[in-house]
XYZ file of C-alpha atoms in Angstrom:
642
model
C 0.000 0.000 0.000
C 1.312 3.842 -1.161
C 2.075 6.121 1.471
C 1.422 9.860 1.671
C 2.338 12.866 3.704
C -0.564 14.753 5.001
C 0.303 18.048 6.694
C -1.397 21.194 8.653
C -1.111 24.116 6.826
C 1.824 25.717 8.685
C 2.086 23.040 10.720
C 2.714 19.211 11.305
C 2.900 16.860 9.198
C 2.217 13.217 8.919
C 2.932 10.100 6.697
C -0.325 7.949 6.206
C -0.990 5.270 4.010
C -2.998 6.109 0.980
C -6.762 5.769 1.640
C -6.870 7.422 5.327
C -9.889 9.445 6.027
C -9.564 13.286 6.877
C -10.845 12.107 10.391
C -7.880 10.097 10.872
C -5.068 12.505 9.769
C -6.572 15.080 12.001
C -6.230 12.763 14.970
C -2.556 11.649 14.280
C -1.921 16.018 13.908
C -4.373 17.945 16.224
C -4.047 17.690 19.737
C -7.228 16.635 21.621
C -8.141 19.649 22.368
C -8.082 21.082 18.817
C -9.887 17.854 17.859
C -12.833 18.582 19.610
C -12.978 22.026 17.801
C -12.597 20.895 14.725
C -15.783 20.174 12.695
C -14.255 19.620 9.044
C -11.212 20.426 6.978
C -10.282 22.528 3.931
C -7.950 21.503 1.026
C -7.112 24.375 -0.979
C -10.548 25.953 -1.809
C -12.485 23.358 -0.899
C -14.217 22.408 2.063
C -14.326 18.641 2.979
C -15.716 16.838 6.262
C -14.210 13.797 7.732
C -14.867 10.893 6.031
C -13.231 12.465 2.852
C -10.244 10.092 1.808
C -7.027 10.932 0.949
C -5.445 9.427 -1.776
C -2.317 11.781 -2.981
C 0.224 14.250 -0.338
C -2.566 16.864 1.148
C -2.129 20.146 3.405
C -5.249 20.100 5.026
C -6.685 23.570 7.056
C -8.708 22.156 9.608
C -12.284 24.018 10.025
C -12.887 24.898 14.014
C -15.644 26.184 15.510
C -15.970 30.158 15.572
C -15.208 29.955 11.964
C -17.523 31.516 9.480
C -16.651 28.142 7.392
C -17.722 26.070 10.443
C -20.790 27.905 10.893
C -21.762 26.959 7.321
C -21.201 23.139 7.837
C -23.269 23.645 10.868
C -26.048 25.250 9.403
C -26.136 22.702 6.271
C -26.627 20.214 8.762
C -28.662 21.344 10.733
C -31.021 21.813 6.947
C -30.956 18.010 6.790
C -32.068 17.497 10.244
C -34.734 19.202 9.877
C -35.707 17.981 7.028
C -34.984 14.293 8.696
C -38.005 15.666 11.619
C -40.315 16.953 8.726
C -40.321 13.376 7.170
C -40.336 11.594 10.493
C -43.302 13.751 11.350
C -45.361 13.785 8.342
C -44.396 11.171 6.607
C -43.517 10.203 2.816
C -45.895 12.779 1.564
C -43.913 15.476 1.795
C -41.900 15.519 -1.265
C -38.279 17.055 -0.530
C -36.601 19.997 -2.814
C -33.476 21.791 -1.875
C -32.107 23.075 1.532
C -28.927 24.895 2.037
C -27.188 26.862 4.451
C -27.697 30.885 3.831
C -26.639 34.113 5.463
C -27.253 33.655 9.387
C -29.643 30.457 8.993
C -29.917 27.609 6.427
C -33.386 26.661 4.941
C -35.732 23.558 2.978
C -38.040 23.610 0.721
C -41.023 21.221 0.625
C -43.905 20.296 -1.647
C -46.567 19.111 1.209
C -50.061 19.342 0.708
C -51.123 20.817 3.826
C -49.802 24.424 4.961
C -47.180 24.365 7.852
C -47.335 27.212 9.871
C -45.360 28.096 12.734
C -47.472 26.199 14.992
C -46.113 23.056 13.450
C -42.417 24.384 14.764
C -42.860 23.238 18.056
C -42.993 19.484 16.887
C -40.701 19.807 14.297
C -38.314 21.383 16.630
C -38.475 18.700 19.451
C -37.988 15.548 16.959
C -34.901 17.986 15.830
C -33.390 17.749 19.272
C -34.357 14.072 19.590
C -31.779 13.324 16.634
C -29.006 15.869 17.852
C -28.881 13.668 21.125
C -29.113 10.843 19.386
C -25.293 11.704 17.507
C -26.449 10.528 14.364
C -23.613 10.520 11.530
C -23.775 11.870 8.362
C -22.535 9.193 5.885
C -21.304 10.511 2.367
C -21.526 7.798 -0.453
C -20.659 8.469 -4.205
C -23.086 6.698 -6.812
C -23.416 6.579 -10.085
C -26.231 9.109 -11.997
C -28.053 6.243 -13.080
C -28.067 4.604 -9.929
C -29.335 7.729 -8.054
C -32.113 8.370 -10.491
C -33.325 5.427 -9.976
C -33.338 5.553 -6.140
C -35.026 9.042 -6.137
C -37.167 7.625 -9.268
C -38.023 4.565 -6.882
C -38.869 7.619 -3.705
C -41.285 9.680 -6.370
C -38.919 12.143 -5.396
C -39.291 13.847 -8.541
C -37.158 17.216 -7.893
C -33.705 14.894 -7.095
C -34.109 13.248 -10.675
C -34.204 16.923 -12.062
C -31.676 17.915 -10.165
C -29.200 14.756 -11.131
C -30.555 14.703 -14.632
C -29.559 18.708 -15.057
C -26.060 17.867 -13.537
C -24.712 15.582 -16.209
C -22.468 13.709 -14.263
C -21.188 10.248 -14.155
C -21.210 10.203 -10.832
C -23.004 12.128 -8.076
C -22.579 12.530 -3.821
C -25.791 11.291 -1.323
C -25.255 12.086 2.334
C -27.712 10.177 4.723
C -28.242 10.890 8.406
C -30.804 8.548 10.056
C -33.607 7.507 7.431
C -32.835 10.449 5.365
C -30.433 10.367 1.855
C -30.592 13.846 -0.496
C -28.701 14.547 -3.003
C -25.676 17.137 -1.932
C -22.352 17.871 -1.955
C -21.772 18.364 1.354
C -19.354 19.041 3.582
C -21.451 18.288 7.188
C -20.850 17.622 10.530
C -19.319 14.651 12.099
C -22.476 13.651 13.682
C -25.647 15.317 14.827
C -24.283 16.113 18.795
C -22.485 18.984 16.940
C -25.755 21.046 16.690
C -25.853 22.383 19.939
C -28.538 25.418 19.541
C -31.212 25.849 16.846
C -34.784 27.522 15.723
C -37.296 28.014 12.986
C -37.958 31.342 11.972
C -40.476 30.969 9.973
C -41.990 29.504 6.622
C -42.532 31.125 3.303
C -43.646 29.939 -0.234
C -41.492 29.379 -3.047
C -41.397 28.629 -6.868
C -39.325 25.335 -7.757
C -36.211 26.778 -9.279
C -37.860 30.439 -9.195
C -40.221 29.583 -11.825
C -43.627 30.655 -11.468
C -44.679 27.707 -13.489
C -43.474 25.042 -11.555
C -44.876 23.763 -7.847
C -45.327 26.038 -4.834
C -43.315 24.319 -2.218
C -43.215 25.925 0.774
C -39.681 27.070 2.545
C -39.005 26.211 6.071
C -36.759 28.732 7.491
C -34.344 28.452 10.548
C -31.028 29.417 12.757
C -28.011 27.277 13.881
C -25.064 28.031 16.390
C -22.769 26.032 18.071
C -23.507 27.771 21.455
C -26.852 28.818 23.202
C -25.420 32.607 24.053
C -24.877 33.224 19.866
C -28.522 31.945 19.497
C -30.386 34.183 22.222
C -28.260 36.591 20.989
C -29.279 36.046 17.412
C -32.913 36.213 18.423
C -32.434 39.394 20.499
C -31.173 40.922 17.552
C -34.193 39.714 15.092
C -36.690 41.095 18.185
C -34.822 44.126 17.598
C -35.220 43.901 13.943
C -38.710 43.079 13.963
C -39.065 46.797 16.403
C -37.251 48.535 13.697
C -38.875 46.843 10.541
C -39.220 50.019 8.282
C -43.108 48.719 6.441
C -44.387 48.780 10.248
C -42.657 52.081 11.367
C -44.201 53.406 7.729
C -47.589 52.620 8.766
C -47.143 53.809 12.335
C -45.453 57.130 11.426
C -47.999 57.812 8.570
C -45.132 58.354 5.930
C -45.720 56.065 2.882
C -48.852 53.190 1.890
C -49.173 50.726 -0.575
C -52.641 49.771 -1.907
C -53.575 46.813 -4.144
C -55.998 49.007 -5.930
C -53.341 50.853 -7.258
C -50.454 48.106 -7.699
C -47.748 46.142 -5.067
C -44.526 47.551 -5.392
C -46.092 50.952 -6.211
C -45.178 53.342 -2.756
C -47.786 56.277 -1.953
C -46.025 59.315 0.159
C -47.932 60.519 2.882
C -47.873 63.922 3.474
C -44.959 63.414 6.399
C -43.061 60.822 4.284
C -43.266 63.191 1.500
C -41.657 65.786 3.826
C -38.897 63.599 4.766
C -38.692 62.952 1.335
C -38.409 66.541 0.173
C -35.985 67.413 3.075
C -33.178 64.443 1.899
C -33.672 65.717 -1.950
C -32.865 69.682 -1.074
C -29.879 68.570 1.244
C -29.348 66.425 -1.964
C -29.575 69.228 -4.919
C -27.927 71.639 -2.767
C -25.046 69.544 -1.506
C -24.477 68.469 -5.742
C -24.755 72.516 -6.551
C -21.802 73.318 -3.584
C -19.802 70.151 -5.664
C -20.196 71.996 -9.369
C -22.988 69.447 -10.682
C -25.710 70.810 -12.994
C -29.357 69.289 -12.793
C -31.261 67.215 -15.105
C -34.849 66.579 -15.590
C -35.738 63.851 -18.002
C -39.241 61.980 -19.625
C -40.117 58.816 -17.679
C -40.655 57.108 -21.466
C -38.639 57.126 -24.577
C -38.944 55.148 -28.123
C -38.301 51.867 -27.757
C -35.126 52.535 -30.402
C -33.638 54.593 -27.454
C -33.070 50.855 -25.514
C -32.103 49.053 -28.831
C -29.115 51.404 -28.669
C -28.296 51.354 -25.221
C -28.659 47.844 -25.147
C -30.903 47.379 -22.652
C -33.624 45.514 -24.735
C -30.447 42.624 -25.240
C -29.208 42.702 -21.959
C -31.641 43.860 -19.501
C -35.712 43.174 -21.343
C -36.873 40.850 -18.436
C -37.200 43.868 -16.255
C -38.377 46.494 -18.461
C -42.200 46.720 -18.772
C -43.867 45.837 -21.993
C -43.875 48.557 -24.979
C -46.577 50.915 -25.664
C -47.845 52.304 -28.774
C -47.876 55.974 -29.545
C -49.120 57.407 -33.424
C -47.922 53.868 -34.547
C -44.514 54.444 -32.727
C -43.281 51.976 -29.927
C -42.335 53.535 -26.490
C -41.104 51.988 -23.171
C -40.919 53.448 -19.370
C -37.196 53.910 -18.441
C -35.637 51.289 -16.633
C -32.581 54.295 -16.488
C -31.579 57.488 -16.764
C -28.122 57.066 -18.545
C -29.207 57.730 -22.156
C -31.084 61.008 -21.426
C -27.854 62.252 -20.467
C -26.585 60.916 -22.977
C -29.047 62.816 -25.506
C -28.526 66.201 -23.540
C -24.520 65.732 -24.234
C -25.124 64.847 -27.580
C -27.499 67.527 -28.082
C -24.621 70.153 -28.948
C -20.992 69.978 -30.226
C -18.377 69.585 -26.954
C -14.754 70.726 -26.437
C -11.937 69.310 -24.331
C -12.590 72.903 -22.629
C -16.040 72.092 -21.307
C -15.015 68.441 -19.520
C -15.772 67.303 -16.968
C -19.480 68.051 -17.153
C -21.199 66.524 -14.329
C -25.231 66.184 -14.373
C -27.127 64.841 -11.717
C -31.118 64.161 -11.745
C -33.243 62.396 -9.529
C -35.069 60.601 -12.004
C -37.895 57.654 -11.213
C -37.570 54.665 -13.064
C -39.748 51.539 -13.698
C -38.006 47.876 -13.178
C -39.874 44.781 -12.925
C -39.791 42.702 -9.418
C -41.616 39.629 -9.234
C -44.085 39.714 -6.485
C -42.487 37.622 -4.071
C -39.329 39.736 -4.108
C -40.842 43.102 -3.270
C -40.051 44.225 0.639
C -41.907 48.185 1.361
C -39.721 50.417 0.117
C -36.721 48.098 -0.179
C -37.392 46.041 -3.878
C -40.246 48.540 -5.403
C -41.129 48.881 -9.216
C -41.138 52.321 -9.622
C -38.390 53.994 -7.297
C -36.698 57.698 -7.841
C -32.272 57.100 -8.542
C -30.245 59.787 -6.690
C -28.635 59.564 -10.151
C -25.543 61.460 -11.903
C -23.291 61.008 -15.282
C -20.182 62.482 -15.265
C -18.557 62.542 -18.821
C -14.486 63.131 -18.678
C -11.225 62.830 -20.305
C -9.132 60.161 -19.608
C -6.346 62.214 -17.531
C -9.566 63.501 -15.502
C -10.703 60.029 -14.508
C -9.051 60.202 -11.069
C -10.058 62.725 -9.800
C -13.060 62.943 -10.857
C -13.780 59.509 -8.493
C -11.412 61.155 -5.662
C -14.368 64.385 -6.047
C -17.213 61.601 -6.022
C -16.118 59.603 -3.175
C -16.175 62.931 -1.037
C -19.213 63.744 -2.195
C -20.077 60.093 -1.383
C -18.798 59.738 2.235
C -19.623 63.474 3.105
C -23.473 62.507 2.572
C -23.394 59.448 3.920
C -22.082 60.806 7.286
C -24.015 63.655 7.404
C -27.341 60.749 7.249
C -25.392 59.085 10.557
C -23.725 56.365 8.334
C -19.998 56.406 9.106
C -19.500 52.588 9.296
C -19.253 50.583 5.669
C -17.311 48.637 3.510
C -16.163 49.439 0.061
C -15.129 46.699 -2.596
C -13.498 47.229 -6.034
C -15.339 44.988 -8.572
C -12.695 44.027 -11.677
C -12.904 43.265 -15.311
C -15.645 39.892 -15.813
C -15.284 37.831 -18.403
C -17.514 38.909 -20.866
C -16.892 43.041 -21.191
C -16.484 45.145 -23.517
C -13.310 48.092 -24.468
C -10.073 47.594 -24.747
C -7.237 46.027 -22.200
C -5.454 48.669 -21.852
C -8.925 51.118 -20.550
C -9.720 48.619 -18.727
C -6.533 48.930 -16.655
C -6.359 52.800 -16.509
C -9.708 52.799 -15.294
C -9.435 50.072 -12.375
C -6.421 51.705 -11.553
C -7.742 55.206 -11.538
C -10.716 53.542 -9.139
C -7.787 52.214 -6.926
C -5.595 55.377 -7.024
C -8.701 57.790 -5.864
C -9.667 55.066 -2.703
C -5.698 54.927 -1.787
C -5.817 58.868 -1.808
C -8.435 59.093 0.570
C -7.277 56.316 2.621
C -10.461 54.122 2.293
C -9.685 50.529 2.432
C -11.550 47.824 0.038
C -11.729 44.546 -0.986
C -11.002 43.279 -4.038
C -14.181 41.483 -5.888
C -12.341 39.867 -8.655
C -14.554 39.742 -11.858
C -17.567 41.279 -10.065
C -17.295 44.348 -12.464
C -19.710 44.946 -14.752
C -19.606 44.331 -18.596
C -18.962 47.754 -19.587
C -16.521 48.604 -16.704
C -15.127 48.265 -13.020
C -16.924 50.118 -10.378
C -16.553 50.884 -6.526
C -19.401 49.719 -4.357
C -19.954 50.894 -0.685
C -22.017 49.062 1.653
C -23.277 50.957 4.447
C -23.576 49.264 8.147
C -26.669 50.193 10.018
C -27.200 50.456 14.191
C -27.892 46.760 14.323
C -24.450 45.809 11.709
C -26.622 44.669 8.802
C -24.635 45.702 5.698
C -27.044 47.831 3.040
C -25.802 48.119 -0.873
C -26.455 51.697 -1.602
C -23.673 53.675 -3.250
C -21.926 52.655 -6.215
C -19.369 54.683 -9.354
C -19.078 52.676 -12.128
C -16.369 53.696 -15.325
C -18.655 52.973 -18.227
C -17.027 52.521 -21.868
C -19.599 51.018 -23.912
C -22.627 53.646 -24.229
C -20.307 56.074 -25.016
C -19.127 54.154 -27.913
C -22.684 52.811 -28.779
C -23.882 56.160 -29.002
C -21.296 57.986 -30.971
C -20.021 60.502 -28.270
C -17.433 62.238 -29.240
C -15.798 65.872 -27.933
C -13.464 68.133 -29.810
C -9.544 67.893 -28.360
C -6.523 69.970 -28.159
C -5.397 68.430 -31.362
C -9.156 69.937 -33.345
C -9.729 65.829 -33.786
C -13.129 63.860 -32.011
C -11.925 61.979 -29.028
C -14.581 59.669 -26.837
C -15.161 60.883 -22.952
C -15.552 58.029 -20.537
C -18.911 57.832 -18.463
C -19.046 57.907 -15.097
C -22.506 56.456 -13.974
C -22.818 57.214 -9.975
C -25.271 57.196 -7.606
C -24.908 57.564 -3.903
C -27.956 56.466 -1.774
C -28.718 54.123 -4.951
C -32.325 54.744 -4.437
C -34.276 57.436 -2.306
C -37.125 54.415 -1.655
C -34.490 51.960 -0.571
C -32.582 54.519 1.568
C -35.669 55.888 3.556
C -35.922 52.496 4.398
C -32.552 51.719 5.497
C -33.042 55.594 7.496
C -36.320 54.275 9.414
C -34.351 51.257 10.318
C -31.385 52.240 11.258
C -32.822 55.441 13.615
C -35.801 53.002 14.121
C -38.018 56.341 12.983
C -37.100 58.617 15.790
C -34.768 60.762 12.687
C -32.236 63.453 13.413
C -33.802 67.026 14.170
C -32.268 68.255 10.679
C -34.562 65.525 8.918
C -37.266 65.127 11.111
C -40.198 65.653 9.229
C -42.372 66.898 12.304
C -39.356 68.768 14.568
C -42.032 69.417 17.050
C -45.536 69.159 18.941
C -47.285 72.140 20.612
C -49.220 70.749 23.572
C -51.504 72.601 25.775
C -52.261 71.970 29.485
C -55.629 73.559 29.712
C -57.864 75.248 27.309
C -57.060 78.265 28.701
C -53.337 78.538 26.561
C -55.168 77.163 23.234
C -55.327 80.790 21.902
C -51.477 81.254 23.020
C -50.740 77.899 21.374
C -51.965 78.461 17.791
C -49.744 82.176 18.051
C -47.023 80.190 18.587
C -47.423 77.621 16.236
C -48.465 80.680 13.565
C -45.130 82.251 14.826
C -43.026 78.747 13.975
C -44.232 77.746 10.698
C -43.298 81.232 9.790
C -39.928 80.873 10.864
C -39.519 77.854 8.997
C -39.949 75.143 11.429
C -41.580 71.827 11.139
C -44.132 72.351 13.979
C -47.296 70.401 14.410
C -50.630 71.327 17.321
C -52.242 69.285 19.591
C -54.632 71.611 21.730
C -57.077 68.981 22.059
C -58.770 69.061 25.663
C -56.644 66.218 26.772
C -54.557 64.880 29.636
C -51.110 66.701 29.104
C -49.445 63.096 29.969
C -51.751 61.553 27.362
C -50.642 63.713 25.037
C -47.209 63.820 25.908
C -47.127 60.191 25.138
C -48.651 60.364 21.890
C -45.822 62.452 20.934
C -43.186 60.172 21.898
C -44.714 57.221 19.568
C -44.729 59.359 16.839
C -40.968 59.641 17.936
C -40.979 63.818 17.889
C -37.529 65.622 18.991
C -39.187 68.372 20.520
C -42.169 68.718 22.845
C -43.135 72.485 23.379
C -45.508 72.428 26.611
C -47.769 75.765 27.571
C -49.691 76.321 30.630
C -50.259 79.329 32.587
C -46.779 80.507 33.188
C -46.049 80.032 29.546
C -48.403 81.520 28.211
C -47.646 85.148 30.563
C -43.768 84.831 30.400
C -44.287 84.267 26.572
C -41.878 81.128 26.853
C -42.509 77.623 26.220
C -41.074 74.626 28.221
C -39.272 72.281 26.075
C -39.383 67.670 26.499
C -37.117 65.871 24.233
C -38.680 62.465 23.265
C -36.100 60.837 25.112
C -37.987 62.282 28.200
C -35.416 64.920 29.638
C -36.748 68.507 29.991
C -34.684 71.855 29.204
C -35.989 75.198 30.687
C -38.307 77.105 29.640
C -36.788 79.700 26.525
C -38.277 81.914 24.183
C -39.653 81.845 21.024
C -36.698 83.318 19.604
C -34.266 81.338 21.621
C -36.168 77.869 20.642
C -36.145 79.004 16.583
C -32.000 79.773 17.339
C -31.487 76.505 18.888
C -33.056 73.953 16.385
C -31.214 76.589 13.459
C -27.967 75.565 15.599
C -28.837 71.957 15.476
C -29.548 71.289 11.915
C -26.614 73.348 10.549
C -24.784 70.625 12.564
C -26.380 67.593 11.672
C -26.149 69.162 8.238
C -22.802 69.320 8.239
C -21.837 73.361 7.994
């Protein structure tokens, strides 16, 4: 029998006969300590559990718990025990689809049918610990296609045979773990003991494949962690979610509806969403204006030649909305803003002299969603781009991103969002332009982020087609990463629609596009701003900065000068003189998450003062008029910015 050395990346090594399980190494290299951490193993870029043989000279990097990697394997497995408890429960009726491990849970689809519904967690959940104590293993076998086809065939479990018929394989893995085989590639646990903490979420339905022509199954939803803590802790922070969830604040805070009567994904404004609304687009025009950028206003419909060009019929037709017909011409609603820019640039002759020339509109555009994917104001079909175009010369490319991504951050902050990440997406494999653009442009991108002393990540062929862009992912209160800003060096609709200025040399030379756009969309970000401040916004935003409330009738006449006297100054100032408990009142104020209380009674009303409560519940002394309209001036220069 051939022997081969198996070693620890950075570490021991061992010589093994060829044949010898991962499991095995690890317990001639790890001590017993490390052992018992250690839930799986990685060779090279692939992760691999124990009974994985070895057959040639292997570094292995074993997987230990605290690892993101390990939390993956966990999760996987944890998928198949559940779905090992949904058969057990109900039986061979319930037909089994997919179930991987996802962002901070894992889940499985079912066709079943009778509804689950979170009452059916309970059960599902206690046969799930029954199995973890019993340390079941999870056994990997390979088979051959045929031979799995005809096991699944055999089942009537008609979604495996698709799946193994679609793969085109000789040969295929099936892990089993008690009375349950699927189809997978695995890596998983050791043995069931491993799963130490668990919980459904919650179940949803699903289209087989994302086709909504194929079954409804209906997706279980859950949570693994190796330790208790991580899992109250996990749940605290969904509770805290669930508090902050932006569609209930919406409602709540009477700032934007969606009716069925007038379509889903289709958001209404309310008249204090529209307010908060209006406030973040004047910060936004005048903050562009201060930065040299020239607004746009463009149709929401163009002929349907406009996308043939732009090539957003080839490349992007599943979520445009159909064509309409107009004196026996074909238009479509704009899925973009980029070639309306593009017509007001080519609209005259340019010079060298005139670059850069940056435009900026906050245009609305129409995208399809599929039902199941739209979230509030989140995924929408009609939502308003914080857009801009910047069209430059090539030795302006730098820093014109070095002026964006000031621009960029400076915003950002001045919203409360001073935690992100930023990541450099490079050159795909399908694109379009030339080599050498390609590298002055990824290098400009990398250049201006070095300048500012931003770090990134790398996102190796993440670019898109027609260039490599910067994307910044904003972190809110409770760490959830948001995709919001992005700059992306665009070479092909320049060159598809014959842009050309005049140079120093009197010849036509092409400008390179910049597309940008900083809170991505003024929908999704209002969302991620009610989440994040959980609706209870900065004073400079605020759409209501604050409540008049009487304590008798007696001040009602004194309460409606003052609130004349306010809205005159410019303030955001709302009245409740109702003939109401002050505490009631005071209360009512706080849900609808106020800054500023303004309280009158008696001694109010003949010092001419008013008696300020923050929502928060502190007090400051009574100040007047004046002094109140000088104060909240102070505080929204500052949140501002100035």
């Amino acid at each position: 029998m051939s022997e081969i050395t198996v070693a620890i990346a950075e570490g021991p090594s061992v010589v093994v006969a060829a044949g010898t399980t991962v499991k095995e190494a690890l317990s001639s290299l790890l001590s017993n300590k490390q052992r018992k951490q250690t839930v799986a193993a990685r060779i090279g870029d692939t992760l691999v559990d124990f009974t994985t043989t070895l057959e040639k000279d292997t570094v292995l990097s074993p997987v230990q718990i605290g690892s993101d990697e390990a939390l993956e394997v966990l999760r996987h497995s944890a998928a198949h025990i559940m779905a090992l408890a949904v058969r057990g429960i109900y039986g061979k009726d319930v037909k089994i689809a997919i179930g991987p491990s996802i962002d901070n849970g894992f889940y499985y689809d079912f066709l079943y049918d009778k509804p689950f519904s979170p009452e059916d967690f309970a059960a599902i959940e206690a046969k799930m610990e029954e199995l973890v104590r019993a340390a079941l293993p999870f056994t990997r076998t390979e088979v051959s296609s045929a031979a799995a086809i005809e096991k699944f065939s055999r089942e009537e479990e008609k979604f495996k045979v698709e799946l193994i018929e679609d793969l085109a394989t000789e040969v295929v893995s099936l892990y089993q773990v008690g009375e349950f085989t699927d189809l997978c590639r695995g890596p998983h646990l050791p043995d069931t003991s491993f799963i130490k903490a668990f919980k459904l979420l919650r179940v949803a339905g699903a289209y087989w494949r994302g086709d909504e022509k194929r079954d409804v199954l209906q997706r279980i939803y859950g949570t693994a962690f190796f330790d208790k803590k991580d899992l109250k802790k996990y749940l605290d922070h969904l509770e805290e979610a669930k508090k902050r969830d932006h569609r209930r604040l919406g409602k709540e805070l009477e700032l934007f509806t969606i009716r069925d009567e007038i379509g889903p994904g289709l958001i209404l404004w309310q008249p204090k969403g529209a307010q908060l609304r209006r406030l973040i687009e004047d910060f936004w025009k005048d903050e562009h204006y201060r930065h040299d950028y020239q607004l746009l206003y463009t149709p929401h419909i163009a002929r349907q030649d406009l996308w043939k060009t732009s090539g957003h019929l080839d490349f992007y037709s599943e979520n445009m909305y159909s064509s309409m017909d107009i004196d026996e011409v074909k238009y479509q609603l704009k899925p973009m803003n980029c070639p309306f820019h593009i017509g007001v640039f080519n609209s005259e002759k340019r010079s060298y002299r005139e670059l850069p020339i940056r435009w900026c509109e906050l245009g609305t555009v129409y995208r399809y969603e599929r039902a199941g994917a739209l979230h509030g104001l989140l995924r929408v079909r009609g939502f308003t781009q914080d857009d801009a175009h910047i069209f430059c010369r090539p030795d302006q490319l730098e820093d014109e991103i070095e002026n964006i991504l000031s621009l960029n951050l400076h915003i950002l902050r001045a919203f409360g969002f001073s935690d992100y990440d930023i990541y450099l997406s490079t050159r795909p494999e399908k694109y379009v332009g030339s080599d050498e653009n390609w590298h002055k442009a990824t290098e400009a991108l990398k250049l201006a982020l070095e300048k500012k002393g931003l770090g990134y990540m790398i996102d190796p062929g993440e670019g898109v087609f027609y260039g490599p862009k910067i994307d910044i992912k904003i972190k809110d209160q409770l760490g959830r990463s948001w995709q919001c800003s992005t700059i992306q060096v665009d070479f092909n609709l320049p060159e598809r629609f014959q842009m050309h200025f005049t140079g120093a040399d009197n010849s036509d030379h092409q400008p390179i596009m910049i597309h940008r756009a900083l809170m991505g969309s003024l929908e999704r970000f209002i969302g991620v701003l009610i989440e994040h401040y959980a609706g209870a916004f900065p004073l400079w935003f605020a759409p209501v900065q604050a409540r008049i409330l009487n304590i008798t009738d007696d001040q009602a006449g004194y309460g409606e000068e003052l609130y004349r006297h306010l809205r005159l100054a410019g303030l955001r100032v709302e009245k409740d003189l109702r003939n109401e408990k002050l505490n009631y009142k005071i209360r009512e104020a706080q849900i609808a998450k106020i800054p500023y209380m303004l309280i009158v009674g008696d001694k109010e009303k003949e010092d001419r003062t008013v008696t300020l409560r923050r929502r928060d519940g502190s007090n400051l002394p009574p100040m007047s008029w004046d002094a109140f309209t000088d104060m909240v001036a102070a505080e929204v220069r500052q949140g501002r910015g100035y």
